[in-house]
Amino acid sequence: MTSATQSYLFNTGRGFESQNYLGCHVETDGQVSFRVWAPHAQAVGVVGTFNDWQAAPLSPVGATGIWQGLFSQVKLGDLYKFEITSATGEKQLKIDPFAQQFERKPGDAAIVVAPIAEQWHDSLWLARRKKSNPANRPINIYEVHLGSWRRHDNGDYYTYAELAEELIPYAHQMGYSHLELMPVMEHLLDASWGYQQMGYFAPTSRFGTRDEFLSFVDQCHQANLGVIVDWVPGHFIRNYDALYQYDGTPTYEYADPNQADNRRWGAWNFDLGKTQVQSFLISSALYWLNTCHLDGLRVDAVSNMLYLDYDEGREGQVNQYGDNRNLAGIAFLQELNTEIFKRHPDVLMIAEESSAFPQVTGRVDQGGLGFNYKWNMGWMHDTLDFFEMDPLYRHDHFNLLTFAFVYMFDEQFILPFSHDEVVHGKKSLMHKMPGDRYNQFANLRTMMAYMAAFPGKQLNFMGAEWGQFLEWRDWDQLEWVDLKDPLNRQMQHYTAALNQVYHANRPLWELDHESTGIVYSNTDDAASSTMGFIRQAKRKYSFVIAAFNFVPVERRQYRIGVPYPGEYELLLNTEAKAFGGTWTQLETTFTAVNRPYKGQPASFEATLPAMGALLIRPVKVKGESKK
């Protein structure tokens, strides 16, 4: 593709592989090219270790706003930046927006790297991914912050190679289907957790090189682990030597300071209506999916892109129709998802969207945003509010659980217990639970079973799998010392067992987004604070009964309605001794008889454990009973 064509596509918002043209590239003859978009600059030069940081001038490419130069003295590993001279004559050093590797913080110079030569070994994984529909597959995600999952005794980060050695087998053994990495795109401020990004094409150098990151992804796939990464197309790092006023004028951000300034997060908002910004961001998304073989992106802060007045300080902003929708942001998200699914219909595009904006996972040609998943923030908040409550009062607030049944199929949902819920004084999941230490674990086991049985895919943040007591701290590793405690070890064992049950039973995931995937057998018994429902698979006789007791009072002779008489077996009892409960002998088999109950033609009795849950499936049923 010619330089003129590349420039045209980038400027018209259709340059979706712009990183192959802009930025720094080692050419076939060994020379190194530099290209950068700075449309209002008076002059542009490149500075680096190869020229003692004295600017070597670049030339404008016609009237495209792009500047370029070709140099023979540049070597692999050299550091560089662009020197931008604004229209008023001010000079400032700026990062390369398209750099694929940066020096380690606190520096922010880009590094000259060779073209990617990764020898991938994940063809089997990618082939299976193409043949499967994620909606009909088990998805339980382990959300990880790489900088604090584990650290060395001296506080140093684990490298991508060390994480591959330890994190991958751990997640696999625990039964997770995917890792979701909090942003690995290059960023400077640790406290931002990666959500104030600088390098939209560069894995962070904290843990190693670009190629070492690619090897990490490859090894995940070889271990049958998908990789999702958080990505932030709404706003970018505040630093003046990054994207802000790149050529001395608003370049990537809005021209209106009120729209550009994101006070909520201390960042700058991208001008999503600008065609060059669209090329930049969609190229970034496709780079991670194409070049880095990621299985999906979780798009952060979608609400900030949907509403003109979402951020404090932007009140009163309206569009030409008189409402607060950000029409440019909506159009950008629709274009983003259209282009991604055109190339990768099998990936996950997940919206972290906290409002009730309609059709987030709806089809673009029907007015939707085009994501295939949305975090169910309402379910998450209501469920945590319910479980944090003293069990004595739960019967008066049962609507916190039942309200989600009203809208559970409005979108394709992921149920998230994410990092945001275990930080800034919110306490860890285990610490949120009421009662003494034993009852805290009993509540946590029950809540995890409730998530596994509820329609929707699922996500848990690291540390929750064993019930870490301290809330998450991004500057230190998880409290692995907890696992010396028997209750924490048993909780970890429970999580692995629950994940195994989840994966092995199609009713728990095959019809997650269809109303036929659930039968409401006993969801209105607030007085006893118990609940039961049936999860159904495509096959008629393939289903799982889920029964929950949300108070610490054992329910003996608890009757459970089922579709057919016959023999049933226990899949999981959250109060089993091996999980940290009190049951040393489990009821493992149940016989359903032709006794109608709660709208079902047959039923059986079971002992429902105090503050516990049962998952049960049919073994041999006698065919459909007549009411």
XYZ file of C-alpha atoms in Angstrom:
627
model
C 0.000 0.000 0.000
C 1.453 3.362 -1.012
C 2.290 6.140 1.418
C -0.419 8.315 -0.143
C -3.033 5.592 0.368
C -1.958 4.983 3.973
C -2.108 8.714 4.718
C -5.531 8.996 3.082
C -6.964 6.069 5.043
C -5.604 7.367 8.346
C -7.012 10.846 7.793
C -10.431 9.615 6.694
C -10.916 7.313 9.676
C -10.404 4.102 7.684
C -6.756 3.410 8.499
C -7.251 0.352 10.673
C -3.654 -0.862 10.401
C -2.074 2.542 10.887
C 0.641 1.141 13.147
C 2.169 -0.478 10.053
C 2.709 2.978 8.556
C 3.039 5.468 11.401
C 5.598 5.156 14.180
C 9.057 3.612 13.885
C 9.858 0.798 11.426
C 12.986 -1.096 10.480
C 12.831 -1.261 6.693
C 14.010 -4.165 4.549
C 17.221 -2.355 3.611
C 18.135 -1.894 7.283
C 17.287 1.777 7.431
C 14.761 3.020 9.993
C 11.742 5.149 9.130
C 9.892 7.509 11.471
C 6.416 8.884 10.787
C 4.152 10.875 13.061
C 0.868 12.765 12.729
C 1.219 16.393 13.893
C -1.062 18.398 11.576
C -0.512 21.873 13.071
C 3.194 21.594 13.830
C 5.596 24.138 12.376
C 8.394 21.544 12.345
C 8.992 17.985 13.582
C 12.245 16.192 14.346
C 13.290 12.875 15.854
C 15.726 12.785 18.772
C 17.336 9.813 20.432
C 20.387 7.984 21.623
C 21.483 7.653 17.993
C 21.931 11.433 17.565
C 22.732 12.560 21.121
C 19.144 13.803 21.449
C 19.715 16.520 18.865
C 16.741 16.826 16.524
C 17.037 15.329 13.048
C 14.316 16.952 10.923
C 11.380 15.084 9.399
C 9.655 16.226 6.212
C 5.918 16.809 5.724
C 4.052 14.289 3.564
C 2.135 16.781 1.444
C -0.822 18.284 3.246
C -1.624 15.109 5.185
C -0.400 16.345 8.574
C 2.078 13.464 8.624
C 5.849 13.961 8.923
C 8.436 11.366 7.944
C 12.144 10.640 7.688
C 14.484 7.750 6.865
C 17.747 7.207 8.753
C 20.651 4.783 8.439
C 22.449 5.390 11.746
C 19.578 4.123 13.951
C 20.052 0.736 15.667
C 17.749 -1.726 17.408
C 17.427 -0.795 21.061
C 17.923 2.932 20.512
C 15.655 5.259 22.498
C 13.791 8.050 20.724
C 11.133 10.749 20.951
C 9.694 13.321 18.590
C 10.506 17.012 18.947
C 7.419 18.988 17.992
C 7.635 22.683 17.183
C 4.177 24.214 17.564
C 2.762 26.894 15.281
C 3.834 29.477 17.859
C 7.430 28.223 17.860
C 7.401 26.317 21.166
C 9.371 23.059 21.192
C 8.384 19.996 23.207
C 9.507 16.375 23.266
C 6.640 13.945 22.719
C 6.250 10.179 22.839
C 5.646 8.111 19.720
C 1.896 7.315 19.852
C 2.468 4.175 17.754
C 5.524 2.828 19.617
C 5.473 -0.922 20.325
C 7.896 -0.733 23.232
C 8.936 1.881 25.777
C 11.758 2.121 28.274
C 10.896 1.240 31.856
C 9.262 3.893 33.988
C 9.928 6.609 35.034
C 11.307 7.158 31.515
C 8.894 7.299 28.591
C 11.112 7.204 25.516
C 10.170 4.653 22.870
C 12.532 1.860 21.849
C 13.448 0.933 18.279
C 12.360 -2.705 17.940
C 12.574 -5.261 15.158
C 9.461 -6.417 13.318
C 7.604 -9.089 15.271
C 8.988 -12.544 14.568
C 7.025 -14.545 17.155
C 6.727 -18.220 16.262
C 3.203 -18.968 17.441
C 2.146 -22.396 18.725
C -1.545 -21.708 19.293
C -3.070 -22.762 15.980
C -5.155 -25.473 17.678
C -6.521 -22.975 20.194
C -7.416 -20.450 17.482
C -9.032 -23.151 15.333
C -11.220 -24.264 18.238
C -12.092 -20.646 19.001
C -13.287 -20.092 15.439
C -15.610 -23.079 15.631
C -17.235 -22.135 18.934
C -19.871 -19.604 19.877
C -18.868 -17.992 23.185
C -22.527 -17.627 24.160
C -22.835 -21.414 24.296
C -19.497 -22.061 25.995
C -18.386 -21.994 29.649
C -16.644 -18.725 30.480
C -15.330 -18.143 33.974
C -12.684 -15.455 34.069
C -9.826 -14.920 36.515
C -9.182 -11.167 36.655
C -5.527 -10.420 37.364
C -3.373 -7.385 38.047
C 0.028 -8.648 36.919
C 1.945 -6.243 39.146
C 0.394 -7.540 42.363
C -0.533 -11.174 41.724
C 2.926 -12.177 42.878
C 6.126 -10.260 43.546
C 9.635 -11.227 44.518
C 10.656 -10.932 48.164
C 12.486 -7.681 47.395
C 9.343 -6.193 45.841
C 10.423 -6.622 42.215
C 7.803 -7.499 39.626
C 7.552 -10.963 38.172
C 8.522 -10.959 34.507
C 6.225 -12.153 31.719
C 8.333 -15.340 31.640
C 7.980 -15.904 35.396
C 4.255 -15.201 35.245
C 3.976 -17.785 32.466
C 5.661 -20.333 34.732
C 3.410 -19.695 37.738
C 0.196 -17.866 36.790
C -0.716 -20.034 33.801
C -0.583 -23.426 35.568
C -2.290 -21.937 38.635
C -5.230 -20.545 36.654
C -5.491 -23.782 34.688
C -5.483 -25.941 37.825
C -8.107 -23.706 39.436
C -10.411 -24.322 36.484
C -10.634 -20.892 34.894
C -11.314 -20.572 31.184
C -9.778 -17.108 30.661
C -7.391 -14.658 32.210
C -8.494 -11.044 32.130
C -5.479 -8.808 32.585
C -5.962 -5.340 33.961
C -4.364 -3.009 31.414
C -0.975 -4.115 30.147
C -0.761 -1.206 27.706
C 2.146 1.015 28.702
C 1.428 3.487 31.492
C 3.537 5.459 33.945
C 1.495 5.707 37.145
C 1.204 2.444 39.081
C -1.697 3.861 41.092
C -3.747 4.207 37.887
C -3.626 0.371 37.571
C -3.050 0.930 33.855
C -6.259 2.817 33.129
C -4.373 6.040 32.285
C -2.655 4.702 29.231
C 0.225 6.098 27.215
C 1.257 3.327 24.821
C -1.727 2.082 22.853
C 0.412 -0.404 20.927
C 2.967 -1.338 23.599
C 2.779 -3.944 26.376
C 4.173 -2.419 29.547
C 7.919 -2.823 30.007
C 7.428 -3.399 33.756
C 7.382 -7.133 33.139
C 9.550 -7.463 30.044
C 9.634 -6.849 26.318
C 6.922 -6.853 23.701
C 8.044 -10.246 22.432
C 8.044 -11.720 25.940
C 4.442 -10.600 26.303
C 3.563 -12.323 23.030
C 5.199 -15.505 24.302
C 3.098 -15.254 27.484
C -0.101 -15.128 25.405
C 1.095 -18.053 23.304
C 1.748 -20.151 26.406
C -1.704 -19.298 27.794
C -3.296 -20.640 24.635
C -1.212 -23.798 24.740
C -2.601 -24.341 28.264
C -6.186 -23.790 26.992
C -6.476 -20.398 28.660
C -7.962 -17.463 26.804
C -6.511 -13.981 27.320
C -8.629 -10.834 27.622
C -7.043 -7.435 28.285
C -8.634 -4.232 29.575
C -8.412 -1.418 27.024
C -9.216 2.267 27.470
C -10.314 4.110 24.300
C -12.204 6.858 26.133
C -9.412 8.795 27.807
C -5.625 8.939 28.065
C -2.824 9.918 30.416
C -2.634 13.546 31.511
C 1.135 13.954 31.015
C 2.031 16.830 28.692
C 4.773 14.848 26.930
C 2.281 12.174 25.852
C -0.755 12.695 23.587
C -2.084 15.919 25.125
C -1.922 18.881 22.677
C 0.409 16.755 20.612
C 1.237 19.372 17.991
C 0.644 22.351 20.279
C -3.100 22.250 19.686
C -5.830 19.763 20.714
C -4.910 16.809 18.509
C -6.206 13.609 20.080
C -8.493 15.282 22.622
C -11.540 17.534 22.193
C -10.948 21.171 21.261
C -13.547 22.170 23.861
C -11.615 22.162 27.195
C -14.788 21.275 29.073
C -15.171 18.089 27.055
C -11.465 17.312 26.947
C -10.826 17.488 30.690
C -11.838 14.281 32.465
C -11.941 15.490 36.062
C -13.288 12.218 37.402
C -10.133 10.276 36.558
C -7.570 13.019 36.017
C -7.175 12.273 32.310
C -7.951 13.730 28.873
C -10.904 12.500 26.829
C -10.308 11.371 23.242
C -12.253 13.296 20.599
C -14.047 10.222 19.258
C -15.594 12.177 16.400
C -12.195 12.972 14.856
C -11.407 10.618 11.993
C -7.707 10.321 12.784
C -8.518 9.397 16.392
C -10.866 6.698 15.092
C -8.073 5.290 12.912
C -5.673 5.390 15.873
C -7.965 3.641 18.335
C -9.429 1.008 16.024
C -5.899 0.233 14.812
C -4.915 -0.240 18.462
C -7.789 -2.634 19.152
C -7.077 -4.673 16.043
C -3.350 -4.726 16.828
C -4.018 -6.470 20.142
C -6.415 -8.938 18.535
C -4.515 -9.553 15.284
C -0.863 -9.242 16.168
C -0.982 -10.217 19.838
C -3.596 -13.003 19.388
C -5.756 -11.748 22.275
C -9.142 -13.411 22.673
C -10.963 -10.268 23.640
C -10.928 -6.734 24.969
C -12.820 -5.420 27.950
C -13.564 -1.813 27.000
C -13.283 0.349 30.086
C -15.560 3.237 31.067
C -18.013 2.907 28.179
C -20.504 5.205 29.922
C -17.976 8.028 29.702
C -18.127 7.686 25.901
C -21.922 7.481 25.734
C -22.912 10.640 27.617
C -21.781 14.210 27.059
C -22.336 15.062 30.729
C -21.054 11.853 32.330
C -18.083 13.512 34.030
C -18.374 16.109 36.763
C -17.911 19.560 35.299
C -19.653 18.684 32.030
C -23.217 19.343 33.179
C -25.527 20.941 30.649
C -23.865 19.387 27.597
C -26.467 18.446 24.970
C -26.406 17.265 21.361
C -28.369 18.664 18.416
C -31.403 16.663 19.524
C -31.407 18.256 22.967
C -30.365 15.195 24.974
C -27.094 14.143 26.603
C -26.063 11.301 24.289
C -22.550 11.565 22.858
C -23.438 10.777 19.261
C -19.779 10.679 18.180
C -18.938 8.264 20.984
C -21.861 6.003 20.098
C -20.903 5.994 16.412
C -17.275 5.230 17.304
C -18.223 2.211 19.442
C -20.486 0.900 16.694
C -17.707 1.285 14.118
C -15.174 -0.313 16.481
C -17.268 -3.426 17.035
C -18.303 -3.657 13.391
C -14.690 -3.678 12.214
C -13.559 -6.113 14.899
C -16.299 -8.672 14.336
C -15.879 -8.374 10.586
C -12.370 -9.767 11.088
C -12.792 -11.762 14.303
C -16.371 -12.978 14.839
C -15.103 -15.322 17.558
C -13.554 -12.807 19.997
C -15.048 -11.235 23.118
C -15.826 -7.515 23.117
C -16.915 -6.718 26.653
C -18.380 -3.398 27.757
C -17.854 -2.089 31.261
C -20.969 0.074 31.099
C -22.483 1.257 34.364
C -25.706 2.919 33.197
C -28.886 1.473 31.718
C -27.999 2.477 28.159
C -30.082 0.211 25.880
C -28.763 -2.443 23.492
C -25.131 -2.412 24.562
C -24.919 -5.956 23.211
C -27.469 -5.315 20.488
C -26.619 -5.575 16.808
C -25.308 -2.411 15.183
C -27.705 -2.729 12.241
C -30.545 -2.666 14.774
C -29.289 0.374 16.659
C -27.153 -1.450 19.233
C -23.545 -0.795 20.193
C -22.388 -4.156 18.892
C -20.600 -5.600 21.940
C -21.202 -9.275 22.596
C -20.942 -8.924 26.388
C -21.657 -6.381 29.079
C -20.699 -6.486 32.739
C -23.867 -6.837 34.825
C -23.095 -4.105 37.337
C -26.635 -4.057 38.727
C -26.543 -7.769 39.569
C -23.127 -7.333 41.157
C -24.107 -4.402 43.379
C -27.420 -5.962 44.460
C -25.857 -9.349 45.190
C -23.070 -7.830 47.279
C -25.533 -5.600 49.142
C -27.621 -8.678 49.969
C -24.719 -10.820 51.149
C -23.161 -8.009 53.208
C -26.422 -7.784 55.159
C -26.979 -9.530 58.478
C -28.957 -12.707 57.618
C -31.561 -11.670 60.198
C -32.779 -8.944 57.812
C -32.340 -10.626 54.441
C -35.967 -11.746 54.156
C -37.018 -8.081 54.026
C -34.616 -7.347 51.166
C -35.098 -10.399 48.965
C -35.827 -8.099 46.036
C -32.074 -7.434 45.860
C -31.790 -10.946 44.452
C -35.054 -11.282 42.582
C -34.905 -7.940 40.730
C -32.177 -9.269 38.419
C -34.603 -11.907 37.123
C -36.545 -9.067 35.479
C -33.715 -7.964 33.168
C -31.296 -10.914 33.041
C -31.846 -11.409 29.301
C -31.934 -7.743 28.264
C -28.238 -8.014 27.388
C -25.645 -10.759 27.137
C -24.151 -10.424 30.590
C -20.971 -11.283 32.445
C -21.412 -11.405 36.226
C -18.396 -9.567 37.707
C -16.917 -9.563 41.189
C -14.108 -7.327 39.973
C -11.163 -5.392 41.385
C -13.310 -2.275 41.848
C -15.297 -4.013 44.601
C -12.328 -4.961 46.794
C -10.355 -1.703 47.056
C -10.553 1.837 48.491
C -12.091 0.750 51.790
C -14.752 -1.512 50.263
C -13.086 -4.581 51.873
C -12.360 -7.929 50.295
C -15.228 -10.242 49.354
C -14.567 -12.422 52.386
C -14.351 -9.417 54.698
C -17.692 -8.124 53.379
C -19.447 -11.260 54.606
C -21.223 -11.015 57.998
C -20.655 -13.121 61.090
C -17.621 -14.846 62.536
C -14.856 -16.277 60.396
C -16.644 -19.584 59.829
C -19.845 -17.849 58.715
C -17.928 -15.455 56.491
C -16.565 -18.401 54.533
C -19.984 -20.099 54.473
C -21.512 -16.918 53.013
C -18.708 -16.584 50.477
C -19.088 -20.197 49.309
C -22.834 -19.719 48.920
C -22.413 -16.473 46.994
C -19.924 -18.106 44.631
C -22.325 -21.006 44.028
C -25.112 -18.485 43.370
C -22.943 -16.811 40.730
C -22.090 -20.145 39.093
C -25.773 -21.076 38.847
C -27.131 -17.683 37.769
C -27.524 -17.091 33.993
C -24.500 -15.277 32.578
C -20.790 -15.801 32.243
C -18.695 -15.016 35.318
C -15.605 -13.163 36.517
C -13.739 -13.184 39.836
C -10.827 -11.008 40.883
C -7.657 -12.656 42.125
C -7.545 -13.479 45.830
C -11.283 -14.118 46.077
C -10.708 -17.769 45.201
C -9.296 -18.453 48.670
C -11.044 -15.688 50.584
C -8.206 -13.224 51.143
C -9.140 -11.060 54.121
C -7.205 -7.900 53.243
C -8.592 -5.774 50.461
C -6.508 -5.554 47.293
C -3.332 -3.457 47.331
C -1.810 -2.697 43.942
C 1.651 -2.057 45.431
C 2.106 -5.499 47.012
C 1.471 -9.121 46.125
C -1.575 -11.085 47.236
C -1.556 -12.502 50.760
C -0.373 -15.951 49.727
C 0.534 -16.548 53.368
C -3.231 -16.943 53.942
C -2.990 -20.425 52.479
C -1.281 -21.627 55.660
C -4.732 -21.320 57.246
C -6.922 -24.435 56.748
C -10.058 -22.356 56.027
C -8.313 -20.464 53.229
C -6.923 -23.689 51.738
C -10.372 -25.274 51.899
C -11.903 -22.226 50.226
C -9.343 -22.486 47.449
C -10.188 -26.187 47.063
C -13.881 -25.271 46.975
C -13.367 -22.732 44.176
C -11.511 -25.302 42.065
C -14.263 -27.869 42.698
C -17.023 -25.356 41.868
C -15.229 -24.395 38.642
C -14.966 -28.073 37.728
C -18.686 -28.583 38.331
C -19.420 -25.477 36.260
C -17.372 -26.632 33.275
C -18.641 -30.213 33.389
C -22.351 -29.363 33.367
C -23.764 -27.786 30.219
C -26.950 -26.494 31.892
C -24.830 -23.976 33.818
C -23.667 -22.210 30.640
C -25.166 -23.528 27.396
C -28.288 -21.324 27.418
C -26.979 -18.422 29.495
C -28.670 -15.800 27.318
C -31.965 -17.514 26.501
C -35.086 -17.557 28.639
C -35.360 -21.314 28.113
C -32.134 -21.685 30.108
C -33.824 -21.174 33.480
C -36.975 -22.435 35.200
C -38.113 -20.388 38.209
C -39.103 -23.178 40.567
C -38.862 -21.400 43.947
C -37.641 -17.824 43.706
C -40.275 -16.076 45.859
C -39.780 -17.635 49.306
C -38.515 -14.514 51.071
C -39.972 -15.595 54.418
C -37.555 -18.522 54.701
C -34.723 -16.738 52.839
C -34.351 -19.712 50.512
C -34.336 -19.886 46.732
C -34.359 -22.557 44.082
C -34.295 -22.601 40.308
C -33.443 -24.992 37.501
C -30.807 -24.362 34.835
C -31.640 -26.086 31.561
C -29.361 -27.156 28.698
C -30.419 -27.699 25.089
C -31.043 -31.395 25.685
C -34.405 -31.936 27.318
C -33.230 -34.087 30.211
C -30.039 -32.158 30.874
C -30.588 -29.733 33.748
C -29.187 -28.723 37.143
C -31.224 -27.876 40.241
C -29.777 -25.065 42.356
C -31.105 -24.586 45.893
C -29.871 -21.843 48.258
C -30.288 -21.133 51.954
C -29.300 -17.564 52.797
C -29.617 -17.847 56.587
C -27.665 -19.959 59.129
C -30.626 -22.227 59.882
C -30.652 -25.766 58.481
C -33.803 -26.655 56.502
C -34.651 -30.312 56.905
C -37.187 -32.024 54.658
C -36.844 -29.115 52.262
C -38.969 -29.949 49.247
C -37.604 -29.216 45.778
C -39.780 -29.288 42.675
C -38.384 -31.005 39.564
C -39.684 -31.721 36.048
C -39.522 -35.552 36.265
C -39.672 -38.323 38.826
C -36.598 -40.496 39.056
C -33.105 -40.586 40.482
C -30.968 -37.503 41.109
C -27.424 -37.030 42.393
C -25.500 -34.379 44.286
C -23.031 -32.290 42.332
C -21.992 -29.937 45.126
C -22.811 -29.168 48.755
C -21.146 -25.942 49.849
C -21.088 -27.143 53.461
C -19.003 -30.257 52.780
C -16.214 -30.732 55.332
C -13.605 -30.685 52.555
C -14.687 -27.130 51.689
C -14.530 -25.843 55.266
C -18.142 -26.703 56.156
C -19.565 -28.962 58.848
C -21.082 -31.828 56.844
C -19.043 -34.991 57.286
C -21.698 -37.178 55.627
C -23.429 -35.878 52.520
C -26.790 -36.725 51.023
C -25.592 -37.845 47.618
C -28.739 -39.320 46.032
C -32.349 -38.184 45.882
C -35.505 -39.884 44.587
C -38.169 -37.667 43.063
C -41.785 -38.874 43.161
C -44.947 -37.766 41.384
C -45.804 -35.090 43.908
C -46.308 -31.678 42.324
C -44.562 -28.780 44.010
C -44.055 -25.111 43.104
C -45.335 -25.602 39.565
C -43.270 -28.733 38.922
C -44.933 -32.141 38.444
C -42.496 -34.027 40.685
C -40.410 -33.326 43.779
C -38.039 -34.725 46.352
C -36.920 -33.803 49.848
C -33.418 -32.792 50.863
C -31.709 -31.213 53.824
C -30.715 -27.706 52.799
C -27.564 -26.799 54.738
C -27.458 -23.745 56.958
C -25.977 -20.827 55.002
C -25.328 -23.160 52.123
C -26.307 -24.332 48.681
C -26.897 -27.565 46.781
C -26.352 -28.270 43.110
C -28.114 -31.441 41.951
C -28.602 -33.122 38.577
C -30.759 -35.974 37.226
C -29.209 -39.416 36.796
C -32.144 -41.445 35.531
C -35.563 -39.874 35.127
C -38.753 -41.601 34.009
C -39.720 -39.299 31.188
C -42.022 -36.353 31.216
C -44.749 -36.579 33.838
C -48.289 -35.422 33.209
C -49.584 -32.756 35.537
